[in-house]
mmCIF file of C-alpha atoms and ligand atoms in Angstrom:
data_model
loop_
_atom_site.group_PDB
_atom_site.id
_atom_site.type_symbol
_atom_site.label_atom_id
_atom_site.label_comp_id
_atom_site.label_asym_id
_atom_site.label_seq_id
_atom_site.Cartn_x
_atom_site.Cartn_y
_atom_site.Cartn_z
ATOM 1 C CA MET A 629 -42.782 -100.996 -42.906
ATOM 2 C CA SER A 630 -46.172 -101.195 -44.562
ATOM 3 C CA GLN A 631 -46.422 -102.893 -47.905
ATOM 4 C CA ASP A 632 -49.267 -100.796 -49.732
ATOM 5 C CA LYS A 633 -48.720 -97.023 -49.989
ATOM 6 C CA ILE A 634 -51.134 -94.624 -48.661
ATOM 7 C CA PRO A 635 -51.810 -91.512 -50.946
ATOM 8 C CA VAL A 636 -52.779 -88.245 -49.355
ATOM 9 C CA LEU A 637 -56.002 -88.374 -51.462
ATOM 10 C CA ASP A 638 -57.913 -91.072 -53.213
ATOM 11 C CA LEU A 639 -60.671 -90.123 -55.477
ATOM 12 C CA LYS A 640 -61.355 -93.496 -57.030
ATOM 13 C CA PRO A 641 -63.791 -94.758 -54.259
ATOM 14 C CA GLN A 642 -66.012 -91.731 -54.961
ATOM 15 C CA TYR A 643 -66.019 -92.488 -58.792
ATOM 16 C CA GLU A 644 -66.401 -96.187 -58.370
ATOM 17 C CA SER A 645 -69.638 -95.428 -56.266
ATOM 18 C CA LEU A 646 -71.201 -93.053 -58.904
ATOM 19 C CA LYS A 647 -69.531 -94.567 -62.032
ATOM 20 C CA ALA A 648 -72.814 -95.158 -64.003
ATOM 21 C CA GLU A 649 -74.725 -92.045 -63.042
ATOM 22 C CA ILE A 650 -71.679 -89.800 -64.204
ATOM 23 C CA GLN A 651 -71.043 -91.606 -67.321
ATOM 24 C CA ASN A 652 -74.662 -91.106 -68.008
ATOM 25 C CA ALA A 653 -74.554 -87.513 -67.426
ATOM 26 C CA ILE A 654 -71.454 -87.117 -69.406
ATOM 27 C CA SER A 655 -73.317 -89.272 -72.369
ATOM 28 C CA ARG A 656 -76.227 -86.840 -71.859
ATOM 29 C CA VAL A 657 -74.219 -83.775 -72.452
ATOM 30 C CA LEU A 658 -72.107 -85.115 -75.339
ATOM 31 C CA GLU A 659 -75.515 -86.298 -77.156
ATOM 32 C CA SER A 660 -76.975 -82.717 -76.803
ATOM 33 C CA GLY A 661 -73.997 -80.996 -78.279
ATOM 34 C CA GLN A 662 -74.587 -78.023 -75.815
ATOM 35 C CA PHE A 663 -71.145 -77.821 -74.270
ATOM 36 C CA ILE A 664 -71.295 -74.282 -73.346
ATOM 37 C CA MET A 665 -73.992 -72.835 -71.051
ATOM 38 C CA GLY A 666 -76.057 -75.938 -71.621
ATOM 39 C CA PRO A 667 -79.096 -76.859 -69.423
ATOM 40 C CA ASP A 668 -77.141 -78.583 -66.820
ATOM 41 C CA VAL A 669 -75.207 -75.205 -65.809
ATOM 42 C CA LYS A 670 -78.619 -73.458 -65.011
ATOM 43 C CA LEU A 671 -79.888 -76.581 -63.232
ATOM 44 C CA PHE A 672 -76.695 -76.941 -61.359
ATOM 45 C CA GLU A 673 -76.780 -73.119 -60.187
ATOM 46 C CA GLN A 674 -80.465 -73.715 -58.843
ATOM 47 C CA GLU A 675 -79.626 -76.897 -57.199
ATOM 48 C CA VAL A 676 -76.483 -75.564 -55.591
ATOM 49 C CA ALA A 677 -78.155 -72.150 -54.537
ATOM 50 C CA GLN A 678 -80.818 -74.329 -52.797
ATOM 51 C CA TYR A 679 -78.441 -76.596 -50.987
ATOM 52 C CA LEU A 680 -76.499 -73.396 -49.841
ATOM 53 C CA GLY A 681 -79.474 -71.485 -49.030
ATOM 54 C CA VAL A 682 -78.596 -68.488 -51.212
ATOM 55 C CA LYS A 683 -80.293 -66.384 -53.761
ATOM 56 C CA HIS A 684 -77.874 -66.372 -56.523
ATOM 57 C CA ALA A 685 -75.240 -68.894 -57.494
ATOM 58 C CA ILE A 686 -73.101 -67.950 -60.464
ATOM 59 C CA ALA A 687 -71.021 -70.765 -62.102
ATOM 60 C CA VAL A 688 -67.685 -69.888 -63.341
ATOM 61 C CA ASN A 689 -64.479 -71.439 -64.454
ATOM 62 C CA SER A 690 -62.370 -71.757 -61.215
ATOM 63 C CA GLY A 691 -62.251 -70.680 -57.848
ATOM 64 C CA THR A 692 -59.755 -68.172 -58.777
ATOM 65 C CA ASP A 693 -62.068 -66.795 -61.210
ATOM 66 C CA ALA A 694 -64.668 -66.548 -58.680
ATOM 67 C CA LEU A 695 -62.730 -64.538 -56.422
ATOM 68 C CA VAL A 696 -61.500 -62.106 -58.971
ATOM 69 C CA ILE A 697 -65.207 -61.660 -60.507
ATOM 70 C CA GLY A 698 -66.413 -61.396 -57.011
ATOM 71 C CA LEU A 699 -63.817 -58.695 -56.125
ATOM 72 C CA LYS A 700 -64.910 -56.831 -59.304
ATOM 73 C CA ALA A 701 -68.386 -57.140 -58.625
ATOM 74 C CA LEU A 702 -67.970 -55.642 -55.287
ATOM 75 C CA GLY A 703 -66.343 -52.798 -57.274
ATOM 76 C CA ILE A 704 -62.985 -53.293 -55.917
ATOM 77 C CA GLY A 705 -59.928 -52.342 -57.774
ATOM 78 C CA GLN A 706 -56.745 -49.903 -58.093
ATOM 79 C CA GLY A 707 -55.929 -48.120 -54.927
ATOM 80 C CA ASP A 708 -57.989 -50.408 -52.551
ATOM 81 C CA GLU A 709 -57.020 -52.379 -49.973
ATOM 82 C CA VAL A 710 -58.340 -55.816 -48.850
ATOM 83 C CA ILE A 711 -57.319 -57.520 -45.831
ATOM 84 C CA THR A 712 -56.913 -61.129 -45.743
ATOM 85 C CA THR A 713 -55.077 -63.895 -44.199
ATOM 86 C CA PRO A 714 -51.387 -64.762 -45.096
ATOM 87 C CA PHE A 715 -52.029 -68.315 -44.509
ATOM 88 C CA SER A 716 -53.606 -69.746 -47.523
ATOM 89 C CA PHE A 717 -53.157 -70.698 -51.190
ATOM 90 C CA PHE A 718 -51.756 -67.932 -53.208
ATOM 91 C CA ALA A 719 -55.021 -67.584 -55.184
ATOM 92 C CA THR A 720 -56.420 -65.725 -52.381
ATOM 93 C CA ALA A 721 -53.979 -62.972 -52.672
ATOM 94 C CA GLU A 722 -53.432 -63.411 -56.283
ATOM 95 C CA SER A 723 -57.084 -62.329 -56.930
ATOM 96 C CA ILE A 724 -56.773 -59.340 -54.981
ATOM 97 C CA SER A 725 -53.623 -58.283 -56.780
ATOM 98 C CA ASN A 726 -55.125 -59.227 -60.029
ATOM 99 C CA VAL A 727 -57.962 -56.700 -59.903
ATOM 100 C CA GLY A 728 -55.376 -54.065 -58.935
ATOM 101 C CA ALA A 729 -56.020 -53.831 -55.215
ATOM 102 C CA THR A 730 -53.505 -54.547 -52.569
ATOM 103 C CA PRO A 731 -53.716 -57.534 -50.254
ATOM 104 C CA ILE A 732 -52.925 -56.601 -46.648
ATOM 105 C CA PHE A 733 -52.305 -59.513 -44.455
ATOM 106 C CA ALA A 734 -53.634 -59.653 -40.917
ATOM 107 C CA ASP A 735 -52.059 -62.675 -38.790
ATOM 108 C CA ILE A 736 -53.796 -65.978 -38.081
ATOM 109 C CA SER A 737 -54.671 -67.755 -34.837
ATOM 110 C CA ALA A 738 -52.583 -70.833 -34.411
ATOM 111 C CA ASP A 739 -55.630 -72.755 -32.880
ATOM 112 C CA SER A 740 -57.896 -72.289 -36.099
ATOM 113 C CA PHE A 741 -55.282 -71.527 -38.730
ATOM 114 C CA ASN A 742 -57.869 -68.795 -39.643
ATOM 115 C CA ILE A 743 -57.563 -64.850 -40.003
ATOM 116 C CA ASP A 744 -57.634 -63.681 -36.197
ATOM 117 C CA PRO A 745 -60.406 -60.926 -36.080
ATOM 118 C CA GLY A 746 -58.204 -59.124 -33.325
ATOM 119 C CA ALA A 747 -55.468 -58.562 -36.050
ATOM 120 C CA ILE A 748 -57.803 -57.561 -38.696
ATOM 121 C CA ALA A 749 -58.860 -54.130 -36.796
ATOM 122 C CA GLN A 750 -55.016 -53.317 -36.780
ATOM 123 C CA LYS A 751 -54.743 -53.232 -40.534
ATOM 124 C CA ILE A 752 -57.429 -50.927 -41.426
ATOM 125 C CA THR A 753 -56.877 -47.694 -43.150
ATOM 126 C CA PRO A 754 -58.809 -45.187 -45.112
ATOM 127 C CA ARG A 755 -58.070 -47.299 -48.185
ATOM 128 C CA THR A 756 -59.324 -50.421 -46.869
ATOM 129 C CA LYS A 757 -62.546 -51.751 -48.918
ATOM 130 C CA ALA A 758 -63.271 -55.268 -47.921
ATOM 131 C CA ILE A 759 -62.119 -58.254 -45.812
ATOM 132 C CA MET A 760 -61.483 -61.523 -47.535
ATOM 133 C CA PRO A 761 -61.470 -64.574 -44.789
ATOM 134 C CA VAL A 762 -60.521 -67.962 -45.908
ATOM 135 C CA HIS A 763 -62.354 -70.933 -44.254
ATOM 136 C CA LEU A 764 -59.172 -72.795 -44.265
ATOM 137 C CA TYR A 765 -59.060 -76.631 -44.556
ATOM 138 C CA GLY A 766 -62.772 -76.591 -44.274
ATOM 139 C CA ASN A 767 -63.014 -74.857 -40.712
ATOM 140 C CA PRO A 768 -65.329 -71.687 -40.730
ATOM 141 C CA ALA A 769 -63.572 -68.544 -40.073
ATOM 142 C CA ALA A 770 -64.588 -66.174 -36.936
ATOM 143 C CA ILE A 771 -67.167 -64.749 -39.317
ATOM 144 C CA ALA A 772 -69.599 -63.068 -36.829
ATOM 145 C CA ALA A 773 -66.658 -60.951 -35.392
ATOM 146 C CA ILE A 774 -65.368 -60.159 -38.921
ATOM 147 C CA LEU A 775 -68.872 -59.271 -39.968
ATOM 148 C CA ASP A 776 -68.994 -56.845 -36.975
ATOM 149 C CA ILE A 777 -65.594 -55.317 -37.766
ATOM 150 C CA ALA A 778 -66.965 -54.882 -41.517
ATOM 151 C CA GLN A 779 -70.190 -53.174 -40.319
ATOM 152 C CA ALA A 780 -68.296 -50.841 -38.076
ATOM 153 C CA HIS A 781 -66.082 -49.633 -40.890
ATOM 154 C CA ASN A 782 -68.309 -49.984 -43.779
ATOM 155 C CA LEU A 783 -66.254 -52.792 -45.434
ATOM 156 C CA LYS A 784 -67.404 -55.671 -47.774
ATOM 157 C CA VAL A 785 -66.844 -59.239 -46.955
ATOM 158 C CA ILE A 786 -65.820 -61.913 -49.506
ATOM 159 C CA GLU A 787 -65.415 -65.300 -48.215
ATOM 160 C CA ASP A 788 -62.923 -67.546 -49.871
ATOM 161 C CA CYS A 789 -64.877 -71.087 -49.425
ATOM 162 C CA ALA A 790 -62.547 -73.040 -51.974
ATOM 163 C CA GLN A 791 -61.989 -75.350 -48.955
ATOM 164 C CA SER A 792 -65.319 -75.203 -47.113
ATOM 165 C CA PHE A 793 -67.990 -76.427 -49.412
ATOM 166 C CA GLY A 794 -70.717 -77.858 -47.100
ATOM 167 C CA ALA A 795 -69.203 -76.007 -44.111
ATOM 168 C CA ARG A 796 -71.638 -74.333 -41.624
ATOM 169 C CA TYR A 797 -71.011 -71.399 -38.977
ATOM 170 C CA TYR A 798 -71.823 -72.703 -35.555
ATOM 171 C CA GLY A 799 -69.802 -69.928 -33.579
ATOM 172 C CA THR A 800 -67.441 -72.546 -32.235
ATOM 173 C CA CYS A 801 -64.381 -70.330 -33.447
ATOM 174 C CA ALA A 802 -61.364 -71.659 -31.813
ATOM 175 C CA GLY A 803 -58.573 -69.080 -30.948
ATOM 176 C CA CYS A 804 -61.024 -65.980 -31.596
ATOM 177 C CA ASN A 805 -60.642 -63.779 -28.680
ATOM 178 C CA GLU A 806 -62.730 -61.034 -30.056
ATOM 179 C CA SER A 807 -66.252 -60.752 -28.965
ATOM 180 C CA CYS A 808 -68.838 -60.714 -31.492
ATOM 181 C CA GLN A 809 -72.494 -59.248 -30.986
ATOM 182 C CA GLU A 810 -74.775 -61.677 -29.840
ATOM 183 C CA SER A 811 -77.214 -60.618 -32.371
ATOM 184 C CA THR A 812 -74.836 -61.194 -35.131
ATOM 185 C CA ARG A 813 -73.906 -64.702 -34.016
ATOM 186 C CA SER A 814 -77.570 -65.844 -33.549
ATOM 187 C CA ARG A 815 -78.529 -64.422 -36.942
ATOM 188 C CA ILE A 816 -75.849 -66.318 -38.672
ATOM 189 C CA THR A 817 -75.653 -69.669 -36.648
ATOM 190 C CA GLY A 818 -76.334 -72.643 -38.757
ATOM 191 C CA LYS A 819 -75.570 -70.874 -42.160
ATOM 192 C CA GLN A 820 -73.501 -72.254 -44.916
ATOM 193 C CA THR A 821 -69.950 -70.777 -45.261
ATOM 194 C CA GLY A 822 -70.069 -68.470 -48.540
ATOM 195 C CA THR A 823 -73.685 -67.146 -47.651
ATOM 196 C CA ILE A 824 -72.661 -64.929 -44.586
ATOM 197 C CA GLY A 825 -70.683 -62.279 -45.947
ATOM 198 C CA ASP A 826 -71.590 -60.153 -49.310
ATOM 199 C CA VAL A 827 -70.035 -62.535 -51.582
ATOM 200 C CA GLY A 828 -68.687 -66.251 -51.563
ATOM 201 C CA ALA A 829 -66.307 -67.914 -53.811
ATOM 202 C CA TYR A 830 -66.030 -71.686 -54.350
ATOM 203 C CA SER A 831 -63.808 -73.876 -56.143
ATOM 204 C CA PHE A 832 -64.627 -77.177 -57.798
ATOM 205 C CA PHE A 833 -60.944 -78.196 -58.379
ATOM 206 C CA PRO A 834 -60.953 -82.024 -58.428
ATOM 207 C CA SER A 835 -59.364 -82.442 -54.975
ATOM 208 C CA LYS A 836 -61.806 -79.984 -53.182
ATOM 209 C CA ASN A 837 -64.722 -81.328 -50.998
ATOM 210 C CA LEU A 838 -67.233 -80.995 -53.849
ATOM 211 C CA GLY A 839 -64.880 -81.634 -56.882
ATOM 212 C CA ALA A 840 -65.413 -81.594 -60.621
ATOM 213 C CA TYR A 841 -63.339 -83.601 -63.117
ATOM 214 C CA GLY A 842 -61.681 -80.356 -64.195
ATOM 215 C CA ASP A 843 -61.737 -76.846 -63.192
ATOM 216 C CA GLY A 844 -64.697 -75.127 -61.824
ATOM 217 C CA GLY A 845 -65.899 -72.544 -59.502
ATOM 218 C CA LEU A 846 -68.881 -70.604 -58.121
ATOM 219 C CA ILE A 847 -69.811 -67.220 -56.869
ATOM 220 C CA THR A 848 -72.690 -66.788 -54.139
ATOM 221 C CA THR A 849 -74.648 -63.792 -52.989
ATOM 222 C CA ASP A 850 -78.031 -62.715 -52.124
ATOM 223 C CA ASN A 851 -77.484 -59.178 -53.420
ATOM 224 C CA ASP A 852 -79.036 -58.707 -57.181
ATOM 225 C CA GLN A 853 -76.707 -55.983 -58.310
ATOM 226 C CA TYR A 854 -73.698 -58.130 -57.338
ATOM 227 C CA ALA A 855 -75.084 -61.176 -59.004
ATOM 228 C CA GLU A 856 -76.005 -59.253 -62.236
ATOM 229 C CA THR A 857 -72.400 -57.811 -62.554
ATOM 230 C CA ALA A 858 -70.751 -61.389 -61.844
ATOM 231 C CA ARG A 859 -73.072 -62.990 -64.601
ATOM 232 C CA MET A 860 -71.987 -60.185 -67.074
ATOM 233 C CA LEU A 861 -68.439 -60.370 -66.142
ATOM 234 C CA ARG A 862 -68.257 -64.186 -66.605
ATOM 235 C CA VAL A 863 -69.272 -63.527 -70.489
ATOM 236 C CA HIS A 864 -66.986 -60.961 -71.526
ATOM 237 C CA GLY A 865 -68.871 -57.952 -69.806
ATOM 238 C CA ALA A 866 -72.095 -58.391 -71.881
ATOM 239 C CA LYS A 867 -75.721 -58.606 -70.381
ATOM 240 C CA LYS A 868 -76.933 -59.317 -73.901
ATOM 241 C CA LYS A 869 -74.609 -61.219 -76.335
ATOM 242 C CA TYR A 870 -72.702 -58.682 -78.744
ATOM 243 C CA HIS A 871 -73.672 -55.748 -76.585
ATOM 244 C CA ASN A 872 -70.452 -55.683 -74.315
ATOM 245 C CA GLU A 873 -70.600 -52.906 -71.578
ATOM 246 C CA VAL A 874 -67.521 -53.556 -69.665
ATOM 247 C CA LEU A 875 -64.093 -55.683 -69.767
ATOM 248 C CA GLY A 876 -64.940 -59.039 -68.657
ATOM 249 C CA TYR A 877 -63.767 -62.630 -68.684
ATOM 250 C CA ASN A 878 -64.305 -65.766 -70.532
ATOM 251 C CA SER A 879 -65.217 -67.716 -67.441
ATOM 252 C CA ARG A 880 -67.982 -70.221 -67.787
ATOM 253 C CA LEU A 881 -68.396 -73.491 -66.122
ATOM 254 C CA ASP A 882 -68.322 -76.322 -68.786
ATOM 255 C CA THR A 883 -71.533 -77.822 -69.193
ATOM 256 C CA LEU A 884 -69.868 -81.304 -68.750
ATOM 257 C CA GLN A 885 -68.551 -80.335 -65.327
ATOM 258 C CA ALA A 886 -72.090 -78.711 -64.324
ATOM 259 C CA ALA A 887 -73.639 -82.286 -65.321
ATOM 260 C CA ILE A 888 -70.985 -84.180 -63.096
ATOM 261 C CA LEU A 889 -71.355 -81.798 -60.070
ATOM 262 C CA ARG A 890 -75.347 -82.359 -60.306
ATOM 263 C CA VAL A 891 -74.721 -86.114 -59.749
ATOM 264 C CA LYS A 892 -72.119 -85.352 -56.741
ATOM 265 C CA LEU A 893 -74.034 -82.473 -55.008
ATOM 266 C CA PRO A 894 -76.581 -84.744 -53.240
ATOM 267 C CA HIS A 895 -73.958 -86.668 -51.812
ATOM 268 C CA ILE A 896 -71.739 -83.923 -50.410
ATOM 269 C CA ASP A 897 -73.328 -83.868 -46.743
ATOM 270 C CA GLN A 898 -72.590 -87.632 -46.623
ATOM 271 C CA TRP A 899 -69.040 -87.051 -47.841
ATOM 272 C CA ASN A 900 -68.473 -84.325 -45.525
ATOM 273 C CA GLU A 901 -69.756 -86.554 -42.458
ATOM 274 C CA GLY A 902 -67.131 -89.259 -43.838
ATOM 275 C CA ARG A 903 -64.343 -86.518 -43.433
ATOM 276 C CA ARG A 904 -65.483 -85.613 -40.102
ATOM 277 C CA ARG A 905 -65.368 -89.395 -38.859
ATOM 278 C CA VAL A 906 -61.771 -89.565 -40.168
ATOM 279 C CA ALA A 907 -60.891 -86.385 -38.355
ATOM 280 C CA LYS A 908 -62.465 -87.588 -35.105
ATOM 281 C CA THR A 909 -60.726 -90.813 -35.364
ATOM 282 C CA TYR A 910 -57.332 -88.987 -35.860
ATOM 283 C CA ASN A 911 -57.830 -86.900 -33.093
ATOM 284 C CA ASP A 912 -58.701 -89.510 -30.594
ATOM 285 C CA LEU A 913 -55.759 -91.546 -31.830
ATOM 286 C CA LEU A 914 -53.278 -88.573 -31.571
ATOM 287 C CA ALA A 915 -54.727 -87.262 -28.317
ATOM 288 C CA ASP A 916 -51.932 -88.075 -26.194
ATOM 289 C CA VAL A 917 -48.877 -87.930 -28.674
ATOM 290 C CA PRO A 918 -46.341 -85.371 -27.148
ATOM 291 C CA GLY A 919 -45.360 -82.589 -29.445
ATOM 292 C CA VAL A 920 -48.538 -82.926 -31.842
ATOM 293 C CA ILE A 921 -51.280 -80.611 -31.661
ATOM 294 C CA THR A 922 -54.562 -81.902 -33.162
ATOM 295 C CA PRO A 923 -57.038 -79.527 -34.981
ATOM 296 C CA ASN A 924 -60.035 -78.150 -33.250
ATOM 297 C CA PHE A 925 -63.007 -80.329 -34.063
ATOM 298 C CA ALA A 926 -65.318 -77.400 -34.571
ATOM 299 C CA ASP A 927 -68.978 -77.808 -35.309
ATOM 300 C CA GLY A 928 -69.780 -77.328 -38.932
ATOM 301 C CA HIS A 929 -65.971 -78.048 -40.000
ATOM 302 C CA VAL A 930 -65.682 -80.206 -43.100
ATOM 303 C CA PHE A 931 -62.225 -81.070 -42.954
ATOM 304 C CA HIS A 932 -60.991 -80.378 -46.514
ATOM 305 C CA GLN A 933 -57.670 -81.009 -44.815
ATOM 306 C CA TYR A 934 -56.797 -82.705 -41.617
ATOM 307 C CA THR A 935 -53.979 -80.741 -40.453
ATOM 308 C CA ILE A 936 -51.691 -81.275 -37.243
ATOM 309 C CA ARG A 937 -49.146 -79.151 -35.946
ATOM 310 C CA ILE A 938 -45.711 -80.829 -34.862
ATOM 311 C CA LEU A 939 -43.581 -78.959 -32.456
ATOM 312 C CA ASP A 940 -39.890 -78.960 -31.637
ATOM 313 C CA GLY A 941 -38.874 -78.372 -35.273
ATOM 314 C CA LYS A 942 -39.657 -82.041 -36.001
ATOM 315 C CA ARG A 943 -41.956 -81.650 -38.830
ATOM 316 C CA ASP A 944 -39.794 -82.106 -41.942
ATOM 317 C CA GLN A 945 -38.372 -85.205 -40.344
ATOM 318 C CA VAL A 946 -41.847 -86.594 -39.637
ATOM 319 C CA TYR A 947 -42.838 -85.770 -43.180
ATOM 320 C CA GLN A 948 -39.710 -87.573 -44.514
ATOM 321 C CA HIS A 949 -39.911 -90.652 -42.536
ATOM 322 C CA LEU A 950 -43.568 -91.080 -43.158
ATOM 323 C CA ALA A 951 -42.908 -90.806 -46.988
ATOM 324 C CA GLU A 952 -40.221 -93.650 -46.562
ATOM 325 C CA ASP A 953 -43.132 -95.701 -44.460
ATOM 326 C CA GLY A 954 -45.128 -95.199 -47.891
ATOM 327 C CA ILE A 955 -47.411 -92.598 -46.306
ATOM 328 C CA ALA A 956 -47.998 -89.480 -48.296
ATOM 329 C CA THR A 957 -48.457 -86.218 -46.247
ATOM 330 C CA MET A 958 -48.475 -82.683 -47.401
ATOM 331 C CA ILE A 959 -47.522 -79.251 -46.309
ATOM 332 C CA TYR A 960 -50.299 -76.633 -46.825
ATOM 333 C CA TYR A 961 -48.443 -74.187 -46.924
ATOM 334 C CA PRO A 962 -44.817 -74.182 -46.538
ATOM 335 C CA ILE A 963 -44.512 -70.533 -47.479
ATOM 336 C CA PRO A 964 -47.209 -68.002 -46.289
ATOM 337 C CA GLN A 965 -48.508 -65.879 -49.067
ATOM 338 C CA ASP A 966 -46.971 -62.502 -47.650
ATOM 339 C CA ARG A 967 -43.379 -64.272 -47.752
ATOM 340 C CA LEU A 968 -43.842 -65.544 -51.423
ATOM 341 C CA PRO A 969 -41.383 -64.194 -53.975
ATOM 342 C CA ILE A 970 -43.879 -61.934 -55.584
ATOM 343 C CA TYR A 971 -44.504 -60.090 -52.139
ATOM 344 C CA ALA A 972 -40.911 -60.519 -50.688
ATOM 345 C CA GLY A 973 -39.837 -57.558 -48.339
ATOM 346 C CA LYS A 974 -43.197 -55.654 -48.774
ATOM 347 C CA TYR A 975 -44.779 -56.760 -45.595
ATOM 348 C CA PRO A 976 -44.233 -56.623 -41.824
ATOM 349 C CA ASN A 977 -44.041 -60.079 -40.005
ATOM 350 C CA ASN A 978 -47.022 -62.178 -39.136
ATOM 351 C CA THR A 979 -45.157 -64.209 -36.678
ATOM 352 C CA ILE A 980 -48.012 -66.952 -35.946
ATOM 353 C CA SER A 981 -48.450 -67.696 -39.669
ATOM 354 C CA ASP A 982 -44.656 -67.863 -40.131
ATOM 355 C CA GLN A 983 -44.293 -70.158 -37.051
ATOM 356 C CA VAL A 984 -47.254 -72.377 -38.103
ATOM 357 C CA ALA A 985 -45.884 -72.543 -41.753
ATOM 358 C CA THR A 986 -42.855 -74.599 -40.058
ATOM 359 C CA GLN A 987 -45.316 -76.789 -38.081
ATOM 360 C CA VAL A 988 -48.215 -77.950 -40.232
ATOM 361 C CA LEU A 989 -48.666 -81.194 -41.581
ATOM 362 C CA SER A 990 -51.861 -82.423 -43.346
ATOM 363 C CA LEU A 991 -52.407 -86.323 -43.091
ATOM 364 C CA PRO A 992 -54.164 -88.262 -45.685
ATOM 365 C CA ILE A 993 -58.171 -87.678 -45.628
ATOM 366 C CA TRP A 994 -60.873 -88.595 -47.937
ATOM 367 C CA PRO A 995 -64.383 -89.684 -47.022
ATOM 368 C CA GLU A 996 -63.959 -93.532 -47.435
ATOM 369 C CA LEU A 997 -60.380 -93.595 -45.694
ATOM 370 C CA THR A 998 -60.857 -96.579 -43.446
ATOM 371 C CA ASN A 999 -60.143 -96.721 -39.618
ATOM 372 C CA GLU A 1000 -57.579 -99.503 -40.364
ATOM 373 C CA LYS A 1001 -55.457 -97.109 -42.385
ATOM 374 C CA ILE A 1002 -55.960 -94.269 -39.933
ATOM 375 C CA THR A 1003 -54.450 -96.443 -37.333
ATOM 376 C CA GLU A 1004 -51.611 -97.709 -39.517
ATOM 377 C CA ILE A 1005 -50.736 -93.827 -40.301
ATOM 378 C CA THR A 1006 -51.222 -92.777 -36.577
ATOM 379 C CA LYS A 1007 -48.913 -95.665 -35.196
ATOM 380 C CA ALA A 1008 -46.240 -94.794 -37.879
ATOM 381 C CA LEU A 1009 -46.495 -91.142 -36.750
ATOM 382 C CA GLN A 1010 -46.084 -91.921 -33.066
ATOM 383 C CA ALA A 1011 -43.052 -94.263 -33.852
ATOM 384 C CA ILE A 1012 -41.355 -91.596 -35.784
ATOM 385 C CA ILE A 1013 -41.960 -88.823 -32.960
ATOM 386 C CA ALA A 1014 -40.661 -91.148 -30.254
ATOM 387 C CA GLN A 1015 -37.344 -91.609 -32.007
HETATM 388 C C1 PLP B 17 -58.277 -74.116 -54.450
HETATM 389 C C2 PLP B 17 -58.199 -72.957 -53.909
HETATM 390 C C3 PLP B 17 -58.305 -71.583 -54.523
HETATM 391 C C4 PLP B 17 -58.456 -71.602 -55.950
HETATM 392 O O1 PLP B 17 -59.259 -72.484 -56.752
HETATM 393 P P1 PLP B 17 -59.209 -72.763 -58.227
HETATM 394 O O2 PLP B 17 -60.346 -73.495 -58.543
HETATM 395 O O3 PLP B 17 -57.833 -73.888 -58.088
HETATM 396 O O4 PLP B 17 -58.948 -71.783 -59.110
HETATM 397 C C5 PLP B 17 -58.659 -70.397 -53.859
HETATM 398 N N1 PLP B 17 -58.346 -70.541 -52.753
HETATM 399 C C6 PLP B 17 -58.047 -71.406 -51.810
HETATM 400 C C7 PLP B 17 -57.891 -71.345 -50.393
HETATM 401 C C8 PLP B 17 -58.028 -72.696 -52.451
HETATM 402 O O5 PLP B 17 -57.794 -73.773 -51.525
#
């Protein structure tokens, strides 16, 4: 048994490496006294738009708000249906329900954990207005096939990028059996997730790949109209102060968080590379472990989570025994969204999502996780499986 415990995520190495710069940024905002919509917010929006390669970036209070405001900017509400994945954090479906629309769940591919374009087509009705794919665990969804479906049925696409900051689409979509048009695929290859559909929604929750030191979120779009609406909605529905036009929200990114994110943004590619190194090392070390399925190492995948599948009903046992060995792991997600109490009994089975929820286990991952620790984790895992 190992002496020192291994957490599922360690944010300290990153902070240590940027401590002086972050403290300077914080002091600068404190001295300026401009805590709401200070200059750092606009500068962050410009810098992040440039990094992502998108026309508009609108900073908001959280990833959840980015989804809600993004849906509203697209004009989605009462009576509309939005097709999404059952296998995600509840904020995905919650945002759809919160604007008065109905989430419709299309099953996933077990190989990518992402929505299966083949399952989307079967869920389209005259009420369908949009598709909301999630690039789960940082793995780009099969977005070319999704765009083709959206175009054929005149649907909007809003990408949930809460877990995929810095991920790019390269057309390597494990488990997607749908054909996509070559012209679609080549047009979007190399693009950042969140800049491919009509709207992208990001989260800067501290544990995300680009994390703030509090809540934060971002809406991205190339469409001027959606951007204008989103900017208005984040400040109480007013384009001009005290001239409120519609019901909006108080959903601004704190200046302090914007200043911190500006320090972190230039490092994101290097951190995502670190995550890919960790994932590759795990994949190599776990390749021949019976009953363990390692994740697809897709190009552009940024491994927000490193998630394996454990077969033969052993997942809970492995989770428990690793915890006893001092190794923390997580189950994202034990209950698919369509099975949550709020929606219970309302939806037909999504058999793959239901099954995958009993198999997934996310192992410790952060950019600075050492090969030594990865080896310790995989050895412990192997020993438990062999029992
Ligand atoms: C974290 C997350 C969200 C919500 O982001 P918050 O900033 O916590 O509101 C939405 N969707 C997914 C897939 C997430 O992982």
